[in-house]
Coordinates of C-alpha atoms in Angstrom, one line a residue:
M442 CA 7.0 31.3 13.3
I443 CA 10.8 31.4 12.8
A444 CA 12.2 32.1 9.4
H445 CA 15.4 30.3 8.3
Q446 CA 17.5 31.3 5.3
T447 CA 18.5 28.7 2.7
T448 CA 21.5 28.8 0.4
I449 CA 19.4 31.0 -1.9
P450 CA 18.6 34.1 0.3
D451 CA 15.2 34.8 -1.2
V452 CA 13.9 31.3 -0.5
L453 CA 13.0 30.9 3.1
V454 CA 11.9 28.0 5.4
F455 CA 9.3 29.0 7.9
E456 CA 9.1 26.8 11.1
P457 CA 6.0 27.4 13.2
K458 CA 5.9 27.2 16.9
V459 CA 3.7 24.2 17.6
F460 CA 1.7 24.0 20.8
G461 CA 0.6 20.4 21.6
D462 CA -0.7 18.2 24.3
A463 CA -2.7 15.0 24.7
R464 CA -5.6 16.6 22.8
G465 CA -3.6 17.5 19.7
F466 CA -1.8 20.6 18.5
F467 CA -2.2 24.1 17.4
Y468 CA 0.1 26.3 15.3
E469 CA -0.2 29.5 13.3
S470 CA 0.4 28.5 9.7
F471 CA 0.6 32.1 8.3
N472 CA 1.2 35.5 9.9
E473 CA 1.5 38.5 7.6
N474 CA 3.6 40.5 10.0
V475 CA 6.1 37.6 10.6
F476 CA 6.3 37.0 6.9
A477 CA 6.9 40.7 6.1
E478 CA 9.6 40.9 8.7
A479 CA 11.4 37.9 7.2
T480 CA 11.0 38.7 3.5
G481 CA 10.3 42.4 3.4
L482 CA 7.2 41.6 1.4
R483 CA 3.5 41.7 2.0
P484 CA 2.2 39.5 -0.8
R485 CA -1.4 39.3 -1.8
F486 CA -2.3 35.6 -1.8
V487 CA -5.0 35.1 -4.4
Q488 CA -5.3 31.3 -4.6
D489 CA -5.0 28.3 -2.3
N490 CA -4.2 24.8 -3.8
H491 CA -4.4 21.4 -2.3
S492 CA -3.1 18.2 -4.0
K493 CA -2.7 14.6 -2.9
S494 CA -0.1 12.3 -4.4
A495 CA 1.2 8.8 -4.0
R496 CA 4.8 7.8 -3.1
N497 CA 7.3 8.6 -5.8
V498 CA 5.1 11.0 -7.7
L499 CA 7.1 14.0 -8.9
R500 CA 5.4 17.2 -9.8
G501 CA 7.4 19.9 -11.6
L502 CA 9.5 21.8 -12.2
H503 CA 6.7 24.3 -13.0
Y504 CA 6.7 28.1 -13.4
Q505 CA 4.7 30.7 -15.2
I506 CA 6.5 33.0 -17.6
Q507 CA 3.8 35.6 -17.3
Q508 CA 1.7 36.0 -14.1
P509 CA 4.6 34.5 -12.1
Q510 CA 3.5 32.9 -8.8
G511 CA 5.1 33.3 -5.4
K512 CA 4.2 30.1 -3.4
L513 CA 4.1 29.4 0.3
V514 CA 4.0 25.6 0.4
R515 CA 3.5 23.1 3.2
V516 CA 2.5 19.5 3.7
T517 CA -0.4 18.5 6.0
Q518 CA -0.1 14.7 5.6
G519 CA 3.0 12.7 4.7
A520 CA 6.4 14.0 3.5
V521 CA 7.9 15.5 0.3
F522 CA 11.2 16.8 -0.9
D523 CA 10.4 20.3 -2.2
V524 CA 12.6 22.2 -4.6
A525 CA 12.9 25.7 -5.9
V526 CA 15.2 26.6 -8.9
D527 CA 16.2 30.3 -9.5
L528 CA 15.3 31.3 -13.0
R529 CA 16.0 35.0 -12.6
S530 CA 18.7 35.6 -15.2
N531 CA 20.2 38.6 -13.4
S532 CA 20.3 36.9 -10.0
P533 CA 23.6 35.8 -8.4
T534 CA 22.0 32.4 -7.7
F535 CA 20.6 32.0 -11.2
G536 CA 20.4 28.3 -12.1
R537 CA 20.9 27.1 -8.5
W538 CA 18.4 25.0 -6.6
V539 CA 17.5 24.5 -3.0
G540 CA 15.6 21.6 -1.5
E541 CA 13.8 21.0 1.8
I542 CA 11.9 18.1 3.3
L543 CA 8.4 19.3 4.3
S544 CA 6.2 17.0 6.3
D545 CA 3.2 16.8 8.6
E546 CA 5.7 16.1 11.4
N547 CA 8.1 19.0 10.9
K548 CA 5.3 21.4 9.8
K549 CA 7.9 23.5 7.9
M550 CA 6.8 25.8 5.1
L551 CA 8.9 26.9 2.1
W552 CA 8.6 30.4 0.5
V553 CA 9.2 30.1 -3.2
P554 CA 9.3 33.7 -4.7
E555 CA 8.2 34.7 -8.2
G556 CA 10.9 33.9 -10.7
F557 CA 11.5 30.4 -9.5
A558 CA 10.6 27.0 -10.9
H559 CA 9.0 24.7 -8.3
G560 CA 8.6 21.0 -7.9
F561 CA 8.4 18.2 -5.3
V562 CA 8.6 14.4 -5.0
V563 CA 6.5 12.4 -2.5
L564 CA 8.6 10.5 0.0
S565 CA 5.8 8.9 2.1
D566 CA 3.0 6.5 1.0
T567 CA 0.9 9.5 0.2
A568 CA 1.2 13.3 0.8
E569 CA -1.2 16.2 0.9
F570 CA 0.4 19.4 -0.3
L571 CA -1.1 22.8 0.3
Y572 CA 0.1 26.1 -1.1
K573 CA -0.9 29.7 -1.4
T574 CA -0.1 31.6 -4.6
T575 CA 0.5 35.3 -5.3
D576 CA -1.1 35.1 -8.7
F577 CA -3.7 32.9 -10.4
Y578 CA -2.9 29.8 -12.3
A579 CA -2.5 30.7 -16.0
P580 CA -2.0 27.5 -18.0
Q581 CA -1.2 29.4 -21.2
H582 CA 1.8 30.8 -19.5
E583 CA 2.9 27.7 -17.6
R584 CA 6.2 26.1 -18.5
C585 CA 8.0 23.0 -17.2
I586 CA 11.7 22.2 -16.9
A587 CA 12.7 18.5 -16.9
W588 CA 13.0 17.2 -13.3
N589 CA 16.3 15.5 -14.2
D590 CA 17.9 18.3 -16.2
P591 CA 21.7 17.7 -16.4
T592 CA 22.5 21.4 -16.0
I593 CA 20.6 22.0 -12.8
K594 CA 21.5 18.5 -11.3
I595 CA 18.9 18.3 -8.5
D596 CA 19.9 15.6 -6.1
W597 CA 16.4 14.1 -5.7
P598 CA 16.3 11.6 -2.7
I599 CA 14.7 8.8 -4.8
Q600 CA 16.1 5.4 -6.0
E601 CA 13.8 4.8 -9.0
M602 CA 12.2 6.6 -11.9
P603 CA 9.5 8.9 -10.5
A604 CA 5.9 8.8 -11.6
L605 CA 5.3 11.8 -13.9
S606 CA 2.4 13.4 -15.7
S607 CA 2.6 13.6 -19.5
K608 CA 3.2 17.4 -19.0
D609 CA 6.1 16.8 -16.7
S610 CA 7.6 14.0 -18.9
A611 CA 7.8 16.6 -21.7
G612 CA 9.6 19.2 -19.7
T613 CA 12.3 21.2 -21.5
S614 CA 15.9 21.5 -20.6
F615 CA 17.1 24.4 -18.4
V616 CA 19.2 25.7 -21.4
E617 CA 16.0 25.9 -23.6
A618 CA 13.7 27.2 -20.8
E619 CA 12.3 30.7 -20.8
K620 CA 13.9 32.7 -18.0
F621 CA 12.9 35.8 -16.1

């Protein structure tokens, strides 16, 4: 795997080395030593999640104010535009966002550290999204920032109103959101 920095230094894109031939392909989707070398971290992943969503579904921007989750995310079918927003109030990149297209074709993974809100929108007919987390899901601590917050100004690559859950439709503004 090769790690690439984004405009937010703590958020990294991992690009695996893919070995393929007429039979199919193989790649290493996680290697603790490579991850540690790139991030300086050896996280303990405690939960794996898998979702499937239709085109134009937007999930997020989610975070947990207690039991914050670091997430290593990837797409195994389809394509999404994946976003991380820095909520660490003492960070030089506080309030900034970074986005990356993740797909079954490019096989890229995004590391979203603790202290970030996370979301994605589906760009293909459907997409299967997998992610490892460093802490357990804690719905009592989960918060949501509005996907279209005017302070953050995420440039989502969509032309129409996305499909949102009721939870995501009720997201708060960045200004009102609890920060780290």
